[in-house]
Tab-separated table of C-alpha atoms in Angstrom:
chain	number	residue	atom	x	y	z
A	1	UNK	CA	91.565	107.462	124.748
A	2	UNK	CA	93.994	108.046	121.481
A	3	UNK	CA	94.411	111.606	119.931
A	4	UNK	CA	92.264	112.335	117.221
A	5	UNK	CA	93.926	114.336	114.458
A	6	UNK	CA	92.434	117.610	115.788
A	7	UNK	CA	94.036	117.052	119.402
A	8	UNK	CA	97.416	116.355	117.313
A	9	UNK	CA	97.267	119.635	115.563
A	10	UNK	CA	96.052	121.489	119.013
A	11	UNK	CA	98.999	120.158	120.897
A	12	UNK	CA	101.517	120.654	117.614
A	13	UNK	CA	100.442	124.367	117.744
A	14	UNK	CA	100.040	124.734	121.416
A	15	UNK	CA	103.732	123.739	121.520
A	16	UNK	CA	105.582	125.462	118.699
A	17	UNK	CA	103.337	128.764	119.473
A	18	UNK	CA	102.516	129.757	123.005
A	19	UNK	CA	104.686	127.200	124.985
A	20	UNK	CA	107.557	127.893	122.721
A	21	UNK	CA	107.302	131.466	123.533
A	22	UNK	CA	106.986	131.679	126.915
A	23	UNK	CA	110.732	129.263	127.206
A	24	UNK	CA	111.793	131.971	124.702
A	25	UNK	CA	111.087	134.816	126.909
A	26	UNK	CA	112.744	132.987	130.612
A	27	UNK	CA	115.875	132.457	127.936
A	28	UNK	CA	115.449	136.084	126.303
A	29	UNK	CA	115.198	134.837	122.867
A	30	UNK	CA	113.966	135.737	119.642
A	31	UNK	CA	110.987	133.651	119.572
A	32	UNK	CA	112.362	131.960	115.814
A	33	UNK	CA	110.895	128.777	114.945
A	34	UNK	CA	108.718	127.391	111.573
A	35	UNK	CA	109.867	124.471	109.292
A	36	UNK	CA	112.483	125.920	107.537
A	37	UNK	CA	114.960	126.244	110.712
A	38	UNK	CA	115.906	124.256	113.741
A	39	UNK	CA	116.652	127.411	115.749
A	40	UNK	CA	113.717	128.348	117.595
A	41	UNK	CA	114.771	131.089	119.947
A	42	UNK	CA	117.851	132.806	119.344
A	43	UNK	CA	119.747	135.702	121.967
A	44	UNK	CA	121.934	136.502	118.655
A	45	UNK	CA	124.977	134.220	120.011
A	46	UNK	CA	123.361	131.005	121.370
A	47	UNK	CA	120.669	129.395	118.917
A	48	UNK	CA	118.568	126.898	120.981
A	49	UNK	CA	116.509	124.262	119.347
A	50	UNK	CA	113.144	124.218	122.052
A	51	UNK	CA	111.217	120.925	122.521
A	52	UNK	CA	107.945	120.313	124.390
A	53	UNK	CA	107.019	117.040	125.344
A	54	UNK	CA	104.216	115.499	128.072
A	55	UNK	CA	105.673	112.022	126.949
A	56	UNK	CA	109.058	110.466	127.094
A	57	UNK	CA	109.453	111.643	123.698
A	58	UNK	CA	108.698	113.438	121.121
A	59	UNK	CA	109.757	114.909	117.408
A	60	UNK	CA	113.030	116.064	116.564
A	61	UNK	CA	113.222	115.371	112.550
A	62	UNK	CA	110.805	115.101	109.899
A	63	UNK	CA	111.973	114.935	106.460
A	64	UNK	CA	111.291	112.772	103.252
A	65	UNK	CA	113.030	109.580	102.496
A	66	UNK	CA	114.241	111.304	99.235
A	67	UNK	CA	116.024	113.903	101.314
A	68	UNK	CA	117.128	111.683	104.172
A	69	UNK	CA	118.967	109.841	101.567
A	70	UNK	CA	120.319	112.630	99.745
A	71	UNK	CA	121.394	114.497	103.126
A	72	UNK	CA	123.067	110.725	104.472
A	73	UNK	CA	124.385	109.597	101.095
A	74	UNK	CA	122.920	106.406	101.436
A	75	UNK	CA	123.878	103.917	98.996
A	76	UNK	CA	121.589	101.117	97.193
A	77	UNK	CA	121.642	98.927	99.957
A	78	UNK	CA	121.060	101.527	102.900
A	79	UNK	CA	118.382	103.083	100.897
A	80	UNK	CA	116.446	100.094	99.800
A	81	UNK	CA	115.945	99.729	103.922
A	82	UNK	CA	114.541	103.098	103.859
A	83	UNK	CA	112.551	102.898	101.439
A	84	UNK	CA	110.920	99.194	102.396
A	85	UNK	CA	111.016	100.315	106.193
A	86	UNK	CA	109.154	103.882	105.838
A	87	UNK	CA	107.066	102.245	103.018
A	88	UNK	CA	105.175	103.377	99.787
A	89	UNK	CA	101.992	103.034	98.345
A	90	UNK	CA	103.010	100.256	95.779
A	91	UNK	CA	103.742	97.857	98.302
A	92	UNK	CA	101.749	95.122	99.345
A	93	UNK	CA	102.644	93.580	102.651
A	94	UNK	CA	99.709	91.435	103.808
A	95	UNK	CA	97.387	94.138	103.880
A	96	UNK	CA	100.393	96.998	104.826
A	97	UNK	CA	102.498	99.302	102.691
A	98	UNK	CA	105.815	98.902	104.497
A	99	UNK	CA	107.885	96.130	106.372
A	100	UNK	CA	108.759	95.687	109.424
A	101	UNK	CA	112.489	95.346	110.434
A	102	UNK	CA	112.026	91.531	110.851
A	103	UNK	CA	110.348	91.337	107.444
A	104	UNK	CA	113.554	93.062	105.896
A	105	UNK	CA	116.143	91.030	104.274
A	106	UNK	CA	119.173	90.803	106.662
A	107	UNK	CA	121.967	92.247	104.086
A	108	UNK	CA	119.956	95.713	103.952
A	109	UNK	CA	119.090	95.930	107.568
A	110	UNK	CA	122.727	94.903	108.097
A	111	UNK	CA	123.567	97.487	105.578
A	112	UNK	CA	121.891	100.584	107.008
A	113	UNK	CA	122.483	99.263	110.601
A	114	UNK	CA	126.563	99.694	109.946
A	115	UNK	CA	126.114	103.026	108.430
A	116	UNK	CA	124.316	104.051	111.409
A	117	UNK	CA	127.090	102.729	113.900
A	118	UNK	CA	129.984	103.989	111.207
A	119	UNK	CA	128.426	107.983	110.831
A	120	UNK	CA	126.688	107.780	114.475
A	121	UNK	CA	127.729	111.621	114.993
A	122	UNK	CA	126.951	112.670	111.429
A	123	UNK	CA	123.235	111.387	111.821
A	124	UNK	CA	122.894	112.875	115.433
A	125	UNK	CA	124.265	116.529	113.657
A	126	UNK	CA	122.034	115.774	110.963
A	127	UNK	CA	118.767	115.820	112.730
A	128	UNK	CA	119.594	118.157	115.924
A	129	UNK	CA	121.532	120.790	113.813
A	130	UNK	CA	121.531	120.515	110.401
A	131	UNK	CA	123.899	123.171	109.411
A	132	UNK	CA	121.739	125.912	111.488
A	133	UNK	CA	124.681	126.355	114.347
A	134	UNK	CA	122.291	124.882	117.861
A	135	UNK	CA	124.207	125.613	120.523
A	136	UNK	CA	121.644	124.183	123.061
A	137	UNK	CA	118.292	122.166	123.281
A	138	UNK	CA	115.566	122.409	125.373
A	139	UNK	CA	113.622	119.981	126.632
A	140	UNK	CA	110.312	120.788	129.036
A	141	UNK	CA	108.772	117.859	130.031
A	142	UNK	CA	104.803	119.793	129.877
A	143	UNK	CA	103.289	117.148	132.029
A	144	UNK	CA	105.723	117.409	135.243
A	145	UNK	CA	106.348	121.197	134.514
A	146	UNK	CA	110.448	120.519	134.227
A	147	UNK	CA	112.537	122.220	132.197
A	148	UNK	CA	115.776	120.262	130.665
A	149	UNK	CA	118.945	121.912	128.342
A	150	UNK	CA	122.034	120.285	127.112
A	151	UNK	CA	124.835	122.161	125.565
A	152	UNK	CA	125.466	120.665	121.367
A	153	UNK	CA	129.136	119.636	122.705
A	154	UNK	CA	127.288	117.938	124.944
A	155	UNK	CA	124.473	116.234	123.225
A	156	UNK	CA	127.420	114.930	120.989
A	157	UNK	CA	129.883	113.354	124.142
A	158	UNK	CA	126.820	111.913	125.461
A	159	UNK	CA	126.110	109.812	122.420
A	160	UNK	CA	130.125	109.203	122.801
A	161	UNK	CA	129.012	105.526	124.242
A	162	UNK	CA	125.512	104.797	123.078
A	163	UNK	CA	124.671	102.038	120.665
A	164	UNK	CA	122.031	101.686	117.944
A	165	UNK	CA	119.536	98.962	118.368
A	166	UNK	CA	117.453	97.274	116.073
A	167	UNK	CA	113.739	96.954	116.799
A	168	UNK	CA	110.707	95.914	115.149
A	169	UNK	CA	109.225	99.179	114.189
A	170	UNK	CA	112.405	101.393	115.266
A	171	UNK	CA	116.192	101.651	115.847
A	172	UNK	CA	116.829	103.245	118.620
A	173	UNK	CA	120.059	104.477	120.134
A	174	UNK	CA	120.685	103.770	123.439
A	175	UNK	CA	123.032	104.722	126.616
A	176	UNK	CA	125.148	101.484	128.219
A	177	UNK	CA	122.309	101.000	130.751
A	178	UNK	CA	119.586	100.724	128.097
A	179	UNK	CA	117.832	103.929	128.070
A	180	UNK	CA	116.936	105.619	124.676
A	181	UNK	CA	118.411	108.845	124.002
A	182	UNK	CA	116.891	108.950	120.266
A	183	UNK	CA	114.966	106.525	117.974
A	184	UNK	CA	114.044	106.308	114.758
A	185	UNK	CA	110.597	105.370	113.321
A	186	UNK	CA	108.640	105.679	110.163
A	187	UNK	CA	105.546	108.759	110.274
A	188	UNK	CA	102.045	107.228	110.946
A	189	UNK	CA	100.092	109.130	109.816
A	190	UNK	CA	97.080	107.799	107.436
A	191	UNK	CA	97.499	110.614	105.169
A	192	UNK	CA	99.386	108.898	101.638
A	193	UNK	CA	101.136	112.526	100.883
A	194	UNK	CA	103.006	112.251	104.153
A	195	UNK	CA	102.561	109.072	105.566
A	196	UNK	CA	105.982	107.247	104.497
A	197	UNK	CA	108.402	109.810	105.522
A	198	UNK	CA	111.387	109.680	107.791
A	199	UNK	CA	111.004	110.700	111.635
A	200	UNK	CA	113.587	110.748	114.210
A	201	UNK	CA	112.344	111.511	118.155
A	202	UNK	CA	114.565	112.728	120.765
A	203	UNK	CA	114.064	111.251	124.311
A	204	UNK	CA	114.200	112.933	127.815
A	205	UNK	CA	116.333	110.217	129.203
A	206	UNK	CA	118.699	112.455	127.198
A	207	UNK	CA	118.455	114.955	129.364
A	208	UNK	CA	118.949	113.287	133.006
C-alpha cells in the first residue's frame, strides 16, 4: 500500500526527531539538525550529517531550481534541462508539467550531462556539505537495524571512479559495478508550491 501524505510527514518527523537523537546520543552529539544546516549532531570537532532510511535510499538535498542553478552556475543550456526536467506549471506535456529525459532535446541533456561529469566533486560537496564543514555521514538502514558512517574524505575518493548515468526520470551516479551511490530526481509531490524543485538522494550502496 503507498504512503499517504500523513505517513510521509510521520516518518519525516520520526526520523529527523527521535531517531536522529538517539544516533546523536551513541555518537555524543549535539542533537543539531532543521533546514537551515546539514550538520545534525555535532561533538564540537566532527559535524556529522545523520540519515535514516528503511529503503535503499533516501533524501540528501532539497533545494529550488532557482538556487540549484545559482549555487552550480549553470549556464542557459544546463539550466533549460533543469528547468524542463523538474518542470513548471506552464508546461504542457501531454497531460504533465515536466519532461522526461528522453523527451529533452539532446544538446541540453548533453549539456547538463558534461557539467555533471566535468564538476562531479563540486556537485557531490554541494549537496553533502554545502559549506557547513561534515566531517562524517550516517547512514542507519531503520528496517535491518544497521548503522553505516563514511568519513567526507571518504565519501569524496569513493566517487573517485563512479560515473553519471542518464535515466528516464533520474541521473544517477554509479560505482564501476553498477550500483548507485547517489541519484538525482525531480520532487513529486502534488503540491504546485513545491512540487518542481530539485532533489538529490543518497544511496546505502554508498556505504558497503
Amino acid at each position: 500500500m503507498p504512503l499517504t501524505k500523513e505517513d510521509g510527514r510521520r516518518i519525516r518527523e520520526e526520523n529527523s526527531g527521535l531517531k536522529e537523537k538517539e544516533i546523536c546520543e551513541k555518537h555524543n552529539l549535539k542533537q543539531i539538525g532543521g533546514s537551515q544546516t546539514k550538520i545534525d549532531g555535532s561533538d564540537g570537532i566532527n559535524n556529522k550529517s545523520i540519515k535514516n532510511a528503511s529503503g535503499s535510499s533516501t533524501q540528501v538535498h532539497l533545494t529550488t531550481q532557482k538556487m540549484f542553478i545559482e549555487k552550480m552556475g549553470l549556464q542557459s543550456y544546463e539550466s533549460e534541462f533543469v528547468h524542463k526536467f523538474c518542470g513548471n506549471p506552464s508546461i504542457k506535456n501531454n497531460g504533465k508539467d515536466r519532461y522526461d529525459t528522453t523527451e529533452i532535446d539532446s544538446v541540453f541533456v548533453d549539456s547538463f550531462f558534461n557539467f555533471l561529469v566535468d564538476n562531479k566533486k563540486k556537485v557531490i560537496d554541494y549537496i553533502i556539505n554545502n559549506g557547513f564543514g561534515i566531517t562524517h555521514i550516517v547512514y542507519k538502514d531503520t528496517k535491518n537495524n544497521k548503522e553505516y558512517e563514511l568519513k567526507y574524505g571518504e565519501v569524496i575518493a569513493k566517487i573517485e571512479n563512479c560515473n553519471w548515468v542518464v535515466k528516464k526520470g533520474a541521473i544517477h551516479l554509479k560505482n564501476k559495478e553498477g550500483k548507485t551511490y547517489f541519484h538525482f530526481q525531480r520532487e513529486g509531490k502534488s503540491s504546485k508550491t513545491n512540487r518542481y524543485n530539485v532533489l538529490w538522494h543518497i544511496h546505502k550502496e554508498l556505504f558497503k
